[in-house]
Amino acid sequence: MFQVSEATLVTTGELMAPGPVLSLLGFCAIVALAARRVPGAALIGMLGVAAVGLLLGVSEWKGVASLPPDPTPTLLALDIAGALQAGMIAVVLTFLIVDLFDTAGTLIGVAHQAELLDDRGKLPRIERALIADSTGTVGGALLGTSPVTSYIESAAGASAGGRTGLTAVTVAVLFLACLFFAPLAGSIPDYATASAILYVACLMARPLVDVNWRDVTESAAAIITVIAIPLTFSIADGIGIGFLTYVLIKVMAGRRRECSPMLIAVALLFAIKFAWL
């Protein structure tokens, strides 16, 4: 739907190509089904568009099942001594900041969608969720996989009513099954998953209604954060830019007391990351 442009960074692509058309139809179908309160609207829309694409020959059928790949090349392939060198400190801190704020942003966003936040907008017992996420990240590294962390796409499940630990266990079992059904999962084309992801983005925009729009020192920083996340392709970097913007605005507006010491410290930490890491 979009393509790279040297003049404007991003510009309109071939909108009438099969992929963009099917993706738009899938998104509209998901929203319509959700409006009708059909359970599993995102899944139905995504699979429906994938099926249409296969029938039209737009995407490729890759099979149903296969044996998982050999994990030995990356299993426990760690260089602890190398990671403890002085030159790696900046890299380790960067990964820590990215993982912490990616996870925190995802948890708050999904929890808001699931209506699990308290009256102050905080997630009770968030430390347990952070421990679970960090355990998954370490476990994924030991197994040699990409980071095992929380994903914003969980908002689709929360909107469908999946708000308990049983949902997480069910998803875990299904992911385990995907080790053997990877070809089937790989047959779902990008334009089909894009429909669901766009729907998730709409769900995640709902908290913007809680922004204090009458106070420009609050709303401006919120908008900068919303814009920065997709442009940097990182929840953590987007939040970091938002922190910096918020603190600078408050200080320059003579309202530094509205910034807690912890908030200022986090903003400074991100400033160091952006400047030197």
Tab-separated table of C-alpha atoms in Angstrom:
chain	number	residue	atom	x	y	z
A	1	MET	CA	0.000	0.000	0.000
A	2	PHE	CA	2.920	2.351	0.729
A	3	GLN	CA	6.398	2.542	-0.715
A	4	VAL	CA	9.676	4.342	-0.047
A	5	SER	CA	10.047	7.871	-1.407
A	6	GLU	CA	13.254	9.923	-1.382
A	7	ALA	CA	11.241	13.146	-1.367
A	8	THR	CA	8.569	12.380	1.241
A	9	LEU	CA	9.958	9.296	3.042
A	10	VAL	CA	6.737	7.374	2.370
A	11	THR	CA	4.286	7.757	-0.497
A	12	THR	CA	1.255	5.996	-1.922
A	13	GLY	CA	2.005	2.678	-3.558
A	14	GLU	CA	-0.048	0.529	-5.925
A	15	LEU	CA	-3.336	0.650	-4.062
A	16	MET	CA	-5.202	-1.596	-6.498
A	17	ALA	CA	-2.679	-4.419	-6.284
A	18	PRO	CA	-4.206	-7.667	-4.940
A	19	GLY	CA	-2.365	-7.481	-1.611
A	20	PRO	CA	-3.511	-4.004	-0.535
A	21	VAL	CA	-7.067	-4.632	-1.759
A	22	LEU	CA	-7.369	-7.894	0.167
A	23	SER	CA	-5.783	-6.339	3.226
A	24	LEU	CA	-8.302	-3.468	3.200
A	25	LEU	CA	-11.207	-5.874	2.712
A	26	GLY	CA	-9.926	-8.017	5.566
A	27	PHE	CA	-9.641	-5.006	7.858
A	28	CYS	CA	-13.163	-3.831	7.028
A	29	ALA	CA	-14.488	-7.348	7.576
A	30	ILE	CA	-12.799	-7.580	10.975
A	31	VAL	CA	-14.197	-4.233	12.116
A	32	ALA	CA	-17.678	-5.116	10.829
A	33	LEU	CA	-17.611	-8.483	12.603
A	34	ALA	CA	-16.369	-6.844	15.795
A	35	ALA	CA	-19.180	-4.284	15.575
A	36	ARG	CA	-21.619	-7.179	15.331
A	37	ARG	CA	-19.941	-8.719	18.388
A	38	VAL	CA	-18.926	-11.861	16.498
A	39	PRO	CA	-16.429	-13.849	18.610
A	40	GLY	CA	-13.020	-14.208	16.999
A	41	ALA	CA	-13.606	-11.378	14.525
A	42	ALA	CA	-9.888	-10.779	13.923
A	43	LEU	CA	-9.169	-14.457	13.354
A	44	ILE	CA	-12.162	-14.926	11.040
A	45	GLY	CA	-11.276	-11.890	8.948
A	46	MET	CA	-7.618	-12.838	8.715
A	47	LEU	CA	-8.258	-16.461	7.740
A	48	GLY	CA	-11.022	-15.442	5.339
A	49	VAL	CA	-8.751	-13.063	3.440
A	50	ALA	CA	-5.963	-15.660	3.428
A	51	ALA	CA	-8.359	-18.207	1.922
A	52	VAL	CA	-9.484	-15.760	-0.774
A	53	GLY	CA	-5.863	-14.988	-1.607
A	54	LEU	CA	-5.046	-18.680	-1.966
A	55	LEU	CA	-8.048	-19.261	-4.220
A	56	LEU	CA	-7.067	-16.324	-6.418
A	57	GLY	CA	-3.461	-17.445	-6.575
A	58	VAL	CA	-2.193	-14.279	-4.874
A	59	SER	CA	-0.381	-16.226	-2.157
A	60	GLU	CA	1.314	-19.600	-2.006
A	61	TRP	CA	0.204	-22.734	-0.126
A	62	LYS	CA	3.235	-24.009	1.784
A	63	GLY	CA	1.854	-27.225	3.225
A	64	VAL	CA	0.469	-28.352	6.550
A	65	ALA	CA	3.103	-29.944	8.753
A	66	SER	CA	6.837	-30.523	8.967
A	67	LEU	CA	9.438	-31.399	11.558
A	68	PRO	CA	10.833	-28.473	13.586
A	69	PRO	CA	14.266	-27.197	12.536
A	70	ASP	CA	17.381	-28.503	14.280
A	71	PRO	CA	17.938	-26.236	17.329
A	72	THR	CA	21.526	-27.323	18.027
A	73	PRO	CA	23.269	-24.545	16.009
A	74	THR	CA	21.896	-21.873	18.361
A	75	LEU	CA	20.945	-23.869	21.475
A	76	LEU	CA	22.945	-22.518	24.450
A	77	ALA	CA	25.344	-20.838	22.007
A	78	LEU	CA	26.299	-18.118	24.487
A	79	ASP	CA	29.402	-15.976	24.825
A	80	ILE	CA	29.154	-14.898	28.453
A	81	ALA	CA	32.756	-13.723	28.618
A	82	GLY	CA	32.280	-11.531	25.558
A	83	ALA	CA	29.093	-10.022	26.972
A	84	LEU	CA	30.933	-9.024	30.175
A	85	GLN	CA	33.569	-6.963	28.390
A	86	ALA	CA	33.582	-3.215	28.980
A	87	GLY	CA	32.788	-2.502	25.349
A	88	MET	CA	29.548	-4.455	25.626
A	89	ILE	CA	28.124	-2.443	28.525
A	90	ALA	CA	26.440	0.032	26.181
A	91	VAL	CA	24.935	-2.813	24.152
A	92	VAL	CA	23.601	-4.555	27.270
A	93	LEU	CA	22.096	-1.323	28.590
A	94	THR	CA	20.489	-0.661	25.222
A	95	PHE	CA	18.852	-4.081	25.184
A	96	LEU	CA	17.725	-3.585	28.797
A	97	ILE	CA	16.085	-0.237	28.067
A	98	VAL	CA	14.451	-1.460	24.869
A	99	ASP	CA	13.075	-4.629	26.434
A	100	LEU	CA	11.879	-2.898	29.620
A	101	PHE	CA	9.971	-0.095	27.925
A	102	ASP	CA	8.726	-2.236	25.036
A	103	THR	CA	7.266	-4.608	27.593
A	104	ALA	CA	5.889	-1.895	29.879
A	105	GLY	CA	4.218	-0.098	26.982
A	106	THR	CA	2.746	-3.329	25.659
A	107	LEU	CA	1.471	-4.421	29.068
A	108	ILE	CA	-0.243	-1.105	29.780
A	109	GLY	CA	-1.768	-0.967	26.308
A	110	VAL	CA	-3.108	-4.515	26.385
A	111	ALA	CA	-4.249	-4.174	30.004
A	112	HIS	CA	-6.185	-1.037	29.090
A	113	GLN	CA	-7.906	-2.935	26.290
A	114	ALA	CA	-8.696	-5.787	28.701
A	115	GLU	CA	-9.952	-3.287	31.311
A	116	LEU	CA	-7.464	-4.550	33.889
A	117	LEU	CA	-6.122	-1.142	34.959
A	118	ASP	CA	-7.129	0.320	38.311
A	119	ASP	CA	-8.733	3.716	38.919
A	120	ARG	CA	-5.322	5.424	38.670
A	121	GLY	CA	-4.546	3.862	35.320
A	122	LYS	CA	-1.980	1.466	36.773
A	123	LEU	CA	-1.683	-2.294	36.269
A	124	PRO	CA	-1.866	-4.107	39.617
A	125	ARG	CA	0.988	-6.552	40.251
A	126	ILE	CA	2.778	-5.442	37.088
A	127	GLU	CA	6.034	-6.694	38.582
A	128	ARG	CA	4.813	-10.275	38.122
A	129	ALA	CA	4.122	-9.655	34.455
A	130	LEU	CA	7.556	-8.092	34.044
A	131	ILE	CA	9.204	-11.089	35.715
A	132	ALA	CA	7.315	-13.450	33.402
A	133	ASP	CA	8.371	-11.424	30.375
A	134	SER	CA	12.023	-11.231	31.440
A	135	THR	CA	12.027	-14.974	32.140
A	136	GLY	CA	10.735	-15.581	28.628
A	137	THR	CA	13.397	-13.291	27.170
A	138	VAL	CA	16.193	-15.130	28.981
A	139	GLY	CA	14.688	-18.498	28.070
A	140	GLY	CA	14.450	-17.501	24.425
A	141	ALA	CA	18.102	-16.447	24.431
A	142	LEU	CA	19.142	-19.785	25.927
A	143	LEU	CA	17.179	-21.640	23.263
A	144	GLY	CA	18.644	-19.451	20.531
A	145	THR	CA	15.353	-17.971	19.355
A	146	SER	CA	14.227	-14.411	18.834
A	147	PRO	CA	13.176	-12.669	22.095
A	148	VAL	CA	10.206	-14.321	23.788
A	149	THR	CA	8.309	-11.250	24.921
A	150	SER	CA	4.857	-9.704	25.101
A	151	TYR	CA	3.330	-8.477	21.854
A	152	ILE	CA	0.847	-5.706	21.226
A	153	GLU	CA	-1.179	-8.061	19.008
A	154	SER	CA	-2.497	-9.565	22.249
A	155	ALA	CA	-4.981	-6.688	22.263
A	156	ALA	CA	-6.952	-8.577	19.607
A	157	GLY	CA	-7.337	-11.509	21.979
A	158	ALA	CA	-8.252	-9.210	24.862
A	159	SER	CA	-10.946	-7.547	22.769
A	160	ALA	CA	-12.374	-11.002	22.027
A	161	GLY	CA	-12.654	-11.752	25.750
A	162	GLY	CA	-9.352	-13.495	26.438
A	163	ARG	CA	-8.373	-11.928	29.758
A	164	THR	CA	-7.316	-14.795	32.022
A	165	GLY	CA	-4.328	-17.056	32.512
A	166	LEU	CA	-6.176	-19.817	30.677
A	167	THR	CA	-5.968	-17.707	27.521
A	168	ALA	CA	-2.193	-17.441	27.889
A	169	VAL	CA	-1.853	-21.190	28.431
A	170	THR	CA	-3.999	-21.899	25.365
A	171	VAL	CA	-1.897	-19.568	23.231
A	172	ALA	CA	1.281	-21.195	24.528
A	173	VAL	CA	0.013	-24.645	23.546
A	174	LEU	CA	-0.937	-23.398	20.087
A	175	PHE	CA	2.487	-21.817	19.615
A	176	LEU	CA	4.067	-25.114	20.616
A	177	ALA	CA	1.932	-26.857	18.005
A	178	CYS	CA	3.142	-24.340	15.423
A	179	LEU	CA	6.594	-25.921	15.698
A	180	PHE	CA	5.111	-28.848	13.777
A	181	PHE	CA	2.614	-26.841	11.693
A	182	ALA	CA	4.990	-24.096	10.586
A	183	PRO	CA	4.139	-24.532	6.866
A	184	LEU	CA	0.443	-24.037	7.650
A	185	ALA	CA	1.191	-20.893	9.673
A	186	GLY	CA	3.531	-19.683	6.932
A	187	SER	CA	0.708	-19.998	4.410
A	188	ILE	CA	-1.003	-17.008	6.037
A	189	PRO	CA	0.223	-14.097	3.853
A	190	ASP	CA	1.401	-10.727	5.111
A	191	TYR	CA	-1.623	-8.895	3.727
A	192	ALA	CA	-3.893	-11.078	5.877
A	193	THR	CA	-1.968	-10.483	9.100
A	194	ALA	CA	-1.751	-6.782	8.203
A	195	SER	CA	-5.549	-6.605	8.434
A	196	ALA	CA	-5.479	-7.865	12.009
A	197	ILE	CA	-2.530	-5.656	12.983
A	198	LEU	CA	-4.288	-2.555	11.638
A	199	TYR	CA	-7.343	-3.525	13.673
A	200	VAL	CA	-5.129	-3.863	16.757
A	201	ALA	CA	-3.775	-0.367	16.094
A	202	CYS	CA	-7.331	0.953	16.175
A	203	LEU	CA	-7.928	-0.776	19.492
A	204	MET	CA	-4.740	0.639	20.966
A	205	ALA	CA	-5.781	4.180	20.028
A	206	ARG	CA	-8.670	4.069	22.480
A	207	PRO	CA	-6.631	5.332	25.497
A	208	LEU	CA	-6.096	8.634	23.686
A	209	VAL	CA	-9.526	9.634	24.920
A	210	ASP	CA	-8.021	9.866	28.426
A	211	VAL	CA	-5.396	12.443	27.383
A	212	ASN	CA	-5.920	15.878	28.923
A	213	TRP	CA	-6.499	17.720	25.644
A	214	ARG	CA	-7.122	21.014	27.417
A	215	ASP	CA	-3.513	21.099	28.642
A	216	VAL	CA	-1.170	21.397	25.673
A	217	THR	CA	1.837	20.387	27.813
A	218	GLU	CA	0.156	17.024	28.263
A	219	SER	CA	-1.427	16.462	24.860
A	220	ALA	CA	1.589	17.560	22.797
A	221	ALA	CA	3.879	14.994	24.434
A	222	ALA	CA	1.237	12.303	23.970
A	223	ILE	CA	0.912	13.033	20.241
A	224	ILE	CA	4.697	13.052	19.799
A	225	THR	CA	4.833	9.619	21.427
A	226	VAL	CA	2.093	8.256	19.179
A	227	ILE	CA	3.882	9.544	16.076
A	228	ALA	CA	7.362	8.478	17.200
A	229	ILE	CA	6.509	4.824	17.851
A	230	PRO	CA	5.706	3.909	14.216
A	231	LEU	CA	8.377	6.198	12.775
A	232	THR	CA	11.116	4.625	14.928
A	233	PHE	CA	9.563	1.154	14.622
A	234	SER	CA	10.111	0.797	18.366
A	235	ILE	CA	7.745	1.165	21.289
A	236	ALA	CA	10.707	1.848	23.594
A	237	ASP	CA	12.212	4.598	21.431
A	238	GLY	CA	8.799	6.168	20.913
A	239	ILE	CA	8.173	6.219	24.654
A	240	GLY	CA	11.674	7.594	25.230
A	241	ILE	CA	11.095	10.474	22.825
A	242	GLY	CA	7.794	11.085	24.582
A	243	PHE	CA	9.520	11.204	27.985
A	244	LEU	CA	12.106	13.674	26.716
A	245	THR	CA	9.477	15.855	25.075
A	246	TYR	CA	7.280	15.856	28.179
A	247	VAL	CA	10.084	16.841	30.550
A	248	LEU	CA	11.457	19.548	28.252
A	249	ILE	CA	7.992	21.051	27.735
A	250	LYS	CA	7.245	21.088	31.452
A	251	VAL	CA	10.612	22.641	32.335
A	252	MET	CA	10.411	25.294	29.631
A	253	ALA	CA	6.824	26.097	30.633
A	254	GLY	CA	7.936	26.698	34.229
A	255	ARG	CA	6.143	23.608	35.530
A	256	ARG	CA	9.112	21.420	36.457
A	257	ARG	CA	7.464	20.406	39.713
A	258	GLU	CA	4.978	18.342	37.733
A	259	CYS	CA	7.848	16.046	36.713
A	260	SER	CA	8.792	13.504	39.359
A	261	PRO	CA	12.497	12.773	39.984
A	262	MET	CA	12.026	9.296	38.516
A	263	LEU	CA	10.491	10.742	35.357
A	264	ILE	CA	13.408	13.141	34.940
A	265	ALA	CA	15.887	10.315	35.539
A	266	VAL	CA	14.239	8.155	32.877
A	267	ALA	CA	14.241	11.070	30.424
A	268	LEU	CA	17.956	11.613	31.058
A	269	LEU	CA	18.601	7.914	30.582
A	270	PHE	CA	16.909	8.011	27.194
A	271	ALA	CA	18.836	11.173	26.293
A	272	ILE	CA	22.069	9.295	26.989
A	273	LYS	CA	20.843	6.336	24.941
A	274	PHE	CA	19.962	8.464	21.933
A	275	ALA	CA	23.216	10.453	22.160
A	276	TRP	CA	25.803	7.755	22.732
A	277	LEU	CA	24.351	4.233	22.589
